[in-house]
mmCIF file of C-alpha atoms in Angstrom:
data_model
loop_
_atom_site.group_PDB
_atom_site.id
_atom_site.type_symbol
_atom_site.label_atom_id
_atom_site.label_comp_id
_atom_site.label_asym_id
_atom_site.label_seq_id
_atom_site.Cartn_x
_atom_site.Cartn_y
_atom_site.Cartn_z
ATOM 1 C CA MET A 526 -29.221 -22.839 -216.777
ATOM 2 C CA SER A 527 -31.196 -21.996 -219.777
ATOM 3 C CA SER A 528 -32.649 -24.955 -221.811
ATOM 4 C CA PRO A 529 -31.442 -25.432 -225.351
ATOM 5 C CA ALA A 530 -33.545 -24.099 -228.142
ATOM 6 C CA PRO A 531 -35.913 -26.741 -229.719
ATOM 7 C CA HIS A 532 -36.161 -24.929 -233.152
ATOM 8 C CA ALA A 533 -34.451 -25.637 -236.537
ATOM 9 C CA THR A 534 -32.376 -22.406 -236.896
ATOM 10 C CA TYR A 535 -30.442 -23.559 -233.713
ATOM 11 C CA SER A 536 -30.093 -27.133 -235.417
ATOM 12 C CA CYS A 537 -31.200 -28.964 -232.390
ATOM 13 C CA VAL A 538 -33.983 -31.259 -231.521
ATOM 14 C CA ASP A 539 -35.275 -32.049 -228.060
ATOM 15 C CA HIS A 540 -38.398 -33.149 -226.103
ATOM 16 C CA THR A 541 -39.730 -29.819 -224.996
ATOM 17 C CA ASP A 542 -42.971 -29.707 -227.538
ATOM 18 C CA ASN A 543 -43.443 -33.460 -227.518
ATOM 19 C CA LEU A 544 -43.443 -33.828 -231.303
ATOM 20 C CA SER A 545 -43.911 -36.915 -233.285
ATOM 21 C CA LYS A 546 -40.860 -38.093 -235.478
ATOM 22 C CA ASP A 547 -42.379 -36.692 -238.527
ATOM 23 C CA GLU A 548 -42.807 -33.431 -237.044
ATOM 24 C CA LEU A 549 -39.349 -33.560 -235.612
ATOM 25 C CA VAL A 550 -38.009 -34.115 -239.253
ATOM 26 C CA ALA A 551 -40.055 -31.365 -240.743
ATOM 27 C CA ARG A 552 -38.778 -28.906 -237.983
ATOM 28 C CA ALA A 553 -35.236 -29.795 -238.242
ATOM 29 C CA LYS A 554 -34.876 -30.178 -242.175
ATOM 30 C CA THR A 555 -33.938 -26.402 -242.594
ATOM 31 C CA GLY A 556 -31.018 -26.990 -240.214
ATOM 32 C CA ALA A 557 -29.776 -30.271 -241.684
ATOM 33 C CA ALA A 558 -26.993 -30.379 -244.361
ATOM 34 C CA ASP A 559 -27.629 -34.144 -244.745
ATOM 35 C CA PRO A 560 -31.295 -35.241 -244.224
ATOM 36 C CA ASP A 561 -30.378 -39.014 -244.284
ATOM 37 C CA ALA A 562 -27.782 -38.168 -241.415
ATOM 38 C CA LEU A 563 -30.432 -36.453 -239.493
ATOM 39 C CA HIS A 564 -33.164 -39.188 -240.049
ATOM 40 C CA GLN A 565 -30.598 -41.851 -238.613
ATOM 41 C CA ALA A 566 -29.902 -39.545 -235.593
ATOM 42 C CA LEU A 567 -33.639 -39.104 -235.005
ATOM 43 C CA LYS A 568 -34.050 -42.890 -235.088
ATOM 44 C CA LEU A 569 -31.377 -43.270 -232.461
ATOM 45 C CA ARG A 570 -33.085 -40.669 -230.288
ATOM 46 C CA GLU A 571 -36.325 -42.534 -230.358
ATOM 47 C CA GLU A 572 -34.531 -45.705 -229.281
ATOM 48 C CA LEU A 573 -32.943 -43.887 -226.527
ATOM 49 C CA ALA A 574 -36.343 -42.567 -225.399
ATOM 50 C CA GLU A 575 -37.695 -46.357 -225.390
ATOM 51 C CA ILE A 576 -34.532 -47.337 -223.199
ATOM 52 C CA ILE A 577 -35.039 -44.673 -220.594
ATOM 53 C CA ALA A 578 -38.994 -44.667 -220.498
ATOM 54 C CA PRO A 579 -39.174 -47.083 -217.561
ATOM 55 C CA ILE A 580 -37.274 -44.385 -215.352
ATOM 56 C CA ALA A 581 -40.570 -42.292 -215.262
ATOM 57 C CA THR A 582 -42.927 -45.403 -214.630
ATOM 58 C CA THR A 583 -40.853 -47.854 -212.496
ATOM 59 C CA TYR A 584 -37.287 -46.801 -211.574
ATOM 60 C CA ARG A 585 -37.494 -43.108 -210.564
ATOM 61 C CA GLN A 586 -36.185 -43.847 -206.882
ATOM 62 C CA PRO A 587 -33.405 -46.455 -208.059
ATOM 63 C CA ALA A 588 -32.100 -43.746 -210.515
ATOM 64 C CA GLY A 589 -31.992 -41.089 -207.931
ATOM 65 C CA GLY A 590 -30.570 -43.516 -205.346
ATOM 66 C CA ILE A 591 -31.437 -41.447 -202.189
ATOM 67 C CA ASP A 592 -34.792 -40.603 -200.576
ATOM 68 C CA GLN A 593 -34.714 -37.081 -200.752
ATOM 69 C CA PHE A 594 -33.749 -36.830 -204.505
ATOM 70 C CA ASN A 595 -36.219 -35.078 -206.798
ATOM 71 C CA LEU A 596 -35.394 -36.166 -210.528
ATOM 72 C CA TYR A 597 -37.463 -33.454 -212.290
ATOM 73 C CA GLU A 598 -36.360 -34.366 -215.919
ATOM 74 C CA VAL A 599 -35.063 -37.309 -217.992
ATOM 75 C CA CYS A 600 -35.231 -37.185 -221.637
ATOM 76 C CA PRO A 601 -33.353 -37.967 -224.711
ATOM 77 C CA MET A 602 -31.745 -35.136 -226.567
ATOM 78 C CA LEU A 603 -30.081 -34.486 -230.109
ATOM 79 C CA PHE A 604 -27.890 -31.767 -231.181
ATOM 80 C CA ALA A 605 -26.678 -31.259 -234.626
ATOM 81 C CA PRO A 606 -22.866 -30.840 -235.325
ATOM 82 C CA SER A 607 -23.343 -27.032 -235.801
ATOM 83 C CA CYS A 608 -24.399 -26.755 -232.130
ATOM 84 C CA ARG A 609 -20.783 -27.788 -231.153
ATOM 85 C CA VAL A 610 -17.808 -25.480 -230.893
ATOM 86 C CA ASP A 611 -16.096 -27.550 -233.544
ATOM 87 C CA PRO A 612 -18.430 -29.495 -235.820
ATOM 88 C CA THR A 613 -15.802 -31.662 -237.237
ATOM 89 C CA SER A 614 -14.145 -32.603 -233.856
ATOM 90 C CA THR A 615 -14.402 -36.272 -232.972
ATOM 91 C CA THR A 616 -14.504 -35.486 -229.154
ATOM 92 C CA TRP A 617 -16.733 -33.224 -226.910
ATOM 93 C CA GLY A 618 -16.532 -31.763 -223.693
ATOM 94 C CA ARG A 619 -16.808 -28.702 -221.522
ATOM 95 C CA ASP A 620 -17.014 -26.071 -224.194
ATOM 96 C CA ASP A 621 -19.701 -27.830 -226.122
ATOM 97 C CA VAL A 622 -21.543 -28.439 -223.179
ATOM 98 C CA ALA A 623 -21.504 -24.529 -222.375
ATOM 99 C CA LYS A 624 -22.624 -23.812 -225.795
ATOM 100 C CA VAL A 625 -25.248 -26.376 -226.131
ATOM 101 C CA PHE A 626 -26.944 -25.869 -222.796
ATOM 102 C CA GLY A 627 -26.126 -22.215 -222.324
ATOM 103 C CA ALA A 628 -24.416 -22.991 -219.059
ATOM 104 C CA SER A 629 -21.220 -21.522 -217.480
ATOM 105 C CA VAL A 630 -18.123 -23.853 -217.932
ATOM 106 C CA THR A 631 -17.853 -23.323 -214.086
ATOM 107 C CA GLY A 632 -20.660 -25.607 -213.675
ATOM 108 C CA PHE A 633 -19.125 -28.285 -215.794
ATOM 109 C CA ARG A 634 -18.031 -31.482 -213.863
ATOM 110 C CA ASP A 635 -16.611 -34.881 -215.207
ATOM 111 C CA ASN A 636 -15.704 -36.588 -212.088
ATOM 112 C CA GLY A 637 -19.191 -37.800 -210.881
ATOM 113 C CA PHE A 638 -20.280 -34.934 -208.933
ATOM 114 C CA GLY A 639 -23.884 -33.765 -210.132
ATOM 115 C CA VAL A 640 -24.817 -37.025 -211.557
ATOM 116 C CA PRO A 641 -27.963 -38.749 -210.197
ATOM 117 C CA ASN A 642 -26.493 -41.006 -207.629
ATOM 118 C CA GLY A 643 -28.331 -44.335 -208.669
ATOM 119 C CA VAL A 644 -27.411 -43.622 -212.365
ATOM 120 C CA GLY A 645 -23.685 -43.068 -211.376
ATOM 121 C CA TRP A 646 -23.512 -46.210 -209.248
ATOM 122 C CA HIS A 647 -24.268 -48.283 -212.319
ATOM 123 C CA TRP A 648 -22.893 -46.144 -215.192
ATOM 124 C CA TYR A 649 -19.387 -45.994 -213.734
ATOM 125 C CA ASN A 650 -19.216 -49.717 -212.744
ATOM 126 C CA LEU A 651 -20.493 -51.267 -216.051
ATOM 127 C CA SER A 652 -17.863 -53.188 -218.019
ATOM 128 C CA ASP A 653 -17.959 -53.785 -221.751
ATOM 129 C CA ASP A 654 -19.267 -57.464 -221.148
ATOM 130 C CA GLY A 655 -22.371 -56.014 -219.424
ATOM 131 C CA THR A 656 -21.239 -56.906 -215.846
ATOM 132 C CA CYS A 657 -21.771 -54.174 -213.213
ATOM 133 C CA ALA A 658 -19.194 -54.278 -210.362
ATOM 134 C CA PHE A 659 -21.903 -52.189 -208.358
ATOM 135 C CA CYS A 660 -24.389 -55.273 -208.568
ATOM 136 C CA ALA A 661 -21.722 -57.801 -208.275
ATOM 137 C CA THR A 662 -20.663 -56.327 -204.959
ATOM 138 C CA ALA A 663 -24.190 -55.943 -203.639
ATOM 139 C CA GLY A 664 -25.135 -58.557 -201.157
ATOM 140 C CA THR A 665 -21.598 -59.480 -200.417
ATOM 141 C CA VAL A 666 -20.712 -56.925 -198.021
ATOM 142 C CA ALA A 667 -21.203 -56.915 -194.187
ATOM 143 C CA LEU A 668 -22.634 -53.838 -192.314
ATOM 144 C CA ASP A 669 -19.609 -51.386 -191.656
ATOM 145 C CA TYR A 670 -20.706 -48.308 -189.652
ATOM 146 C CA GLY A 671 -17.515 -46.568 -190.499
ATOM 147 C CA LEU A 672 -18.391 -46.718 -194.287
ATOM 148 C CA GLN A 673 -22.174 -46.197 -193.759
ATOM 149 C CA ASP A 674 -21.693 -43.236 -191.610
ATOM 150 C CA GLU A 675 -19.674 -41.203 -194.177
ATOM 151 C CA PHE A 676 -22.261 -39.379 -195.790
ATOM 152 C CA GLY A 677 -20.411 -37.198 -198.030
ATOM 153 C CA TYR A 678 -22.884 -34.599 -199.145
ATOM 154 C CA GLY A 679 -21.867 -32.231 -201.944
ATOM 155 C CA GLU A 680 -18.350 -30.913 -202.735
ATOM 156 C CA HIS A 681 -17.764 -28.959 -199.547
ATOM 157 C CA HIS A 682 -15.477 -30.735 -197.093
ATOM 158 C CA ASN A 683 -16.072 -33.964 -198.926
ATOM 159 C CA GLU A 684 -12.776 -35.784 -199.141
ATOM 160 C CA ILE A 685 -13.135 -39.547 -199.596
ATOM 161 C CA SER A 686 -11.665 -41.363 -196.654
ATOM 162 C CA ASP A 687 -8.845 -43.963 -196.827
ATOM 163 C CA ASN A 688 -11.333 -46.427 -195.437
ATOM 164 C CA TRP A 689 -13.624 -45.909 -198.350
ATOM 165 C CA ARG A 690 -10.994 -45.797 -200.942
ATOM 166 C CA ALA A 691 -9.678 -49.214 -199.798
ATOM 167 C CA PHE A 692 -13.200 -50.528 -199.977
ATOM 168 C CA ILE A 693 -13.692 -49.108 -203.502
ATOM 169 C CA ASP A 694 -10.285 -50.701 -204.634
ATOM 170 C CA ALA A 695 -10.983 -54.086 -203.054
ATOM 171 C CA HIS A 696 -14.298 -54.454 -204.884
ATOM 172 C CA GLY A 697 -13.050 -53.250 -208.172
ATOM 173 C CA LEU A 698 -15.390 -50.225 -207.969
ATOM 174 C CA HIS A 699 -15.025 -46.836 -209.864
ATOM 175 C CA ILE A 700 -14.423 -43.836 -207.523
ATOM 176 C CA ASN A 701 -16.637 -41.466 -209.609
ATOM 177 C CA ALA A 702 -19.697 -43.426 -208.391
ATOM 178 C CA PHE A 703 -18.961 -42.463 -204.873
ATOM 179 C CA ARG A 704 -18.295 -38.669 -204.755
ATOM 180 C CA SER A 705 -21.461 -37.784 -202.986
ATOM 181 C CA TRP A 706 -23.952 -39.598 -200.353
ATOM 182 C CA ARG A 707 -21.622 -42.583 -199.964
ATOM 183 C CA ALA A 708 -23.880 -43.477 -196.931
ATOM 184 C CA TYR A 709 -26.631 -44.291 -199.333
ATOM 185 C CA ALA A 710 -24.530 -46.133 -201.763
ATOM 186 C CA TYR A 711 -23.156 -48.370 -199.047
ATOM 187 C CA ARG A 712 -26.604 -48.909 -197.696
ATOM 188 C CA ALA A 713 -27.756 -49.929 -201.279
ATOM 189 C CA LEU A 714 -24.887 -52.346 -201.380
ATOM 190 C CA VAL A 715 -26.012 -54.028 -197.908
ATOM 191 C CA GLN A 716 -29.601 -54.135 -198.861
ATOM 192 C CA ASN A 717 -28.958 -55.551 -202.323
ATOM 193 C CA SER A 718 -32.561 -54.537 -203.526
ATOM 194 C CA GLU A 719 -33.969 -56.132 -206.522
ATOM 195 C CA ALA A 720 -35.246 -52.820 -207.612
ATOM 196 C CA ASN A 721 -31.629 -51.522 -208.181
ATOM 197 C CA ARG A 722 -30.555 -54.631 -209.955
ATOM 198 C CA ALA A 723 -33.536 -54.410 -212.268
ATOM 199 C CA PHE A 724 -32.871 -50.667 -213.035
ATOM 200 C CA CYS A 725 -29.124 -51.644 -213.882
ATOM 201 C CA SER A 726 -30.272 -54.481 -216.137
ATOM 202 C CA ASN A 727 -33.305 -53.103 -217.788
ATOM 203 C CA VAL A 728 -32.110 -49.496 -218.257
ATOM 204 C CA MET A 729 -28.494 -48.692 -217.491
ATOM 205 C CA GLN A 730 -27.075 -51.766 -219.401
ATOM 206 C CA PRO A 731 -29.138 -51.184 -222.588
ATOM 207 C CA LEU A 732 -28.344 -47.430 -222.401
ATOM 208 C CA GLN A 733 -24.523 -47.916 -222.193
ATOM 209 C CA VAL A 734 -24.606 -50.771 -224.840
ATOM 210 C CA HIS A 735 -26.819 -48.479 -227.207
ATOM 211 C CA LEU A 736 -24.625 -45.491 -226.893
ATOM 212 C CA ARG A 737 -21.484 -47.423 -227.346
ATOM 213 C CA ALA A 738 -22.746 -49.209 -230.423
ATOM 214 C CA HIS A 739 -23.941 -46.086 -232.141
ATOM 215 C CA SER A 740 -21.717 -43.194 -231.105
ATOM 216 C CA SER A 741 -18.181 -42.600 -229.990
ATOM 217 C CA ASP A 742 -16.429 -40.552 -227.200
ATOM 218 C CA VAL A 743 -19.337 -41.711 -224.869
ATOM 219 C CA LYS A 744 -19.204 -40.472 -221.482
ATOM 220 C CA ILE A 745 -21.337 -38.801 -218.591
ATOM 221 C CA VAL A 746 -20.815 -35.137 -217.501
ATOM 222 C CA THR A 747 -22.607 -32.654 -215.438
ATOM 223 C CA CYS A 748 -23.600 -29.629 -217.336
ATOM 224 C CA ASP A 749 -24.554 -27.398 -214.406
ATOM 225 C CA TYR A 750 -23.833 -27.606 -210.777
ATOM 226 C CA ARG A 751 -25.190 -25.387 -207.868
ATOM 227 C CA ASP A 752 -24.539 -26.233 -204.453
ATOM 228 C CA SER A 753 -26.099 -23.962 -201.813
ATOM 229 C CA VAL A 754 -25.041 -26.050 -198.950
ATOM 230 C CA ASP A 755 -28.459 -27.365 -198.065
ATOM 231 C CA GLN A 756 -29.634 -27.872 -201.627
ATOM 232 C CA ILE A 757 -27.980 -28.984 -204.886
ATOM 233 C CA VAL A 758 -29.594 -28.443 -208.322
ATOM 234 C CA SER A 759 -27.781 -30.284 -211.005
ATOM 235 C CA SER A 760 -28.083 -31.520 -214.601
ATOM 236 C CA SER A 761 -26.082 -33.867 -216.322
ATOM 237 C CA PHE A 762 -25.831 -35.477 -219.803
ATOM 238 C CA VAL A 763 -24.788 -38.990 -220.827
ATOM 239 C CA GLY A 764 -23.998 -39.215 -224.514
ATOM 240 C CA GLY A 765 -21.752 -39.538 -227.565
ATOM 241 C CA LEU A 766 -20.980 -38.334 -231.072
ATOM 242 C CA THR A 767 -22.582 -40.047 -234.005
ATOM 243 C CA ALA A 768 -20.479 -40.859 -237.063
ATOM 244 C CA ASP A 769 -22.218 -37.819 -238.595
ATOM 245 C CA GLY A 770 -21.294 -35.610 -235.938
ATOM 246 C CA TYR A 771 -24.470 -35.361 -233.945
ATOM 247 C CA LEU A 772 -24.267 -35.225 -230.133
ATOM 248 C CA ILE A 773 -26.873 -37.436 -228.924
ATOM 249 C CA GLY A 774 -27.774 -38.869 -225.404
ATOM 250 C CA VAL A 775 -29.908 -38.428 -222.190
ATOM 251 C CA PHE A 776 -30.434 -35.508 -220.065
ATOM 252 C CA PHE A 777 -30.965 -35.615 -216.232
ATOM 253 C CA GLY A 778 -32.141 -32.843 -213.932
ATOM 254 C CA PHE A 779 -32.431 -33.224 -210.303
ATOM 255 C CA VAL A 780 -32.827 -31.381 -206.918
ATOM 256 C CA ASP A 781 -30.988 -32.807 -203.996
ATOM 257 C CA VAL A 782 -32.090 -31.618 -200.624
ATOM 258 C CA LEU A 783 -29.959 -32.132 -197.465
#
């Protein structure tokens, strides 16, 4: 997957040059029809950067969720309306992702596959009131080897068992959080680590609240998903549309090795 271009002619702004806010504004002005809207969008981008900063310093493992997970990129991203297929649309999806990230539509997922496991455990299970069903369940379950032994790696031959579906329903959990590596998810629920809880309360909850407060059609999708059986390389994006049509959110890139 090619990275989105950071220059003004493409009307997008990302992290690659590590520019200051003033430099970002100067670079993007030529592609902005409304400088005030751009300024507001850049402000939101900076706020997202502050929210996710602890992932790099403190929560890389809880964000990945599994031991062999290499989370190689986490960064805020901002794309002007002109980057999308229909700049006037109030929704975004597969075709917009393909255009913005230069990815094939075949790599798109919106069912939980390709999302960093730890991110998905909390994102999908957060409610509007800030409670997390994953955190609420953690520490309340007894060890069940039938659940723990269902690894669920990748998409190949990875049907969620009736046993797991019953467990998900019984605890009010979201099925998209358990598409892959269910064994690790169950282990996290049994161990009930403070690190996972802190990651949720300090990063995932503020991230979801911020996006829902300042954008619409908020969701998490997989931009590109490549499964070579013994290794998965994936990238995902969680974001929404501002009132001025900017697509804003956070990009995750990772390698998951069997």
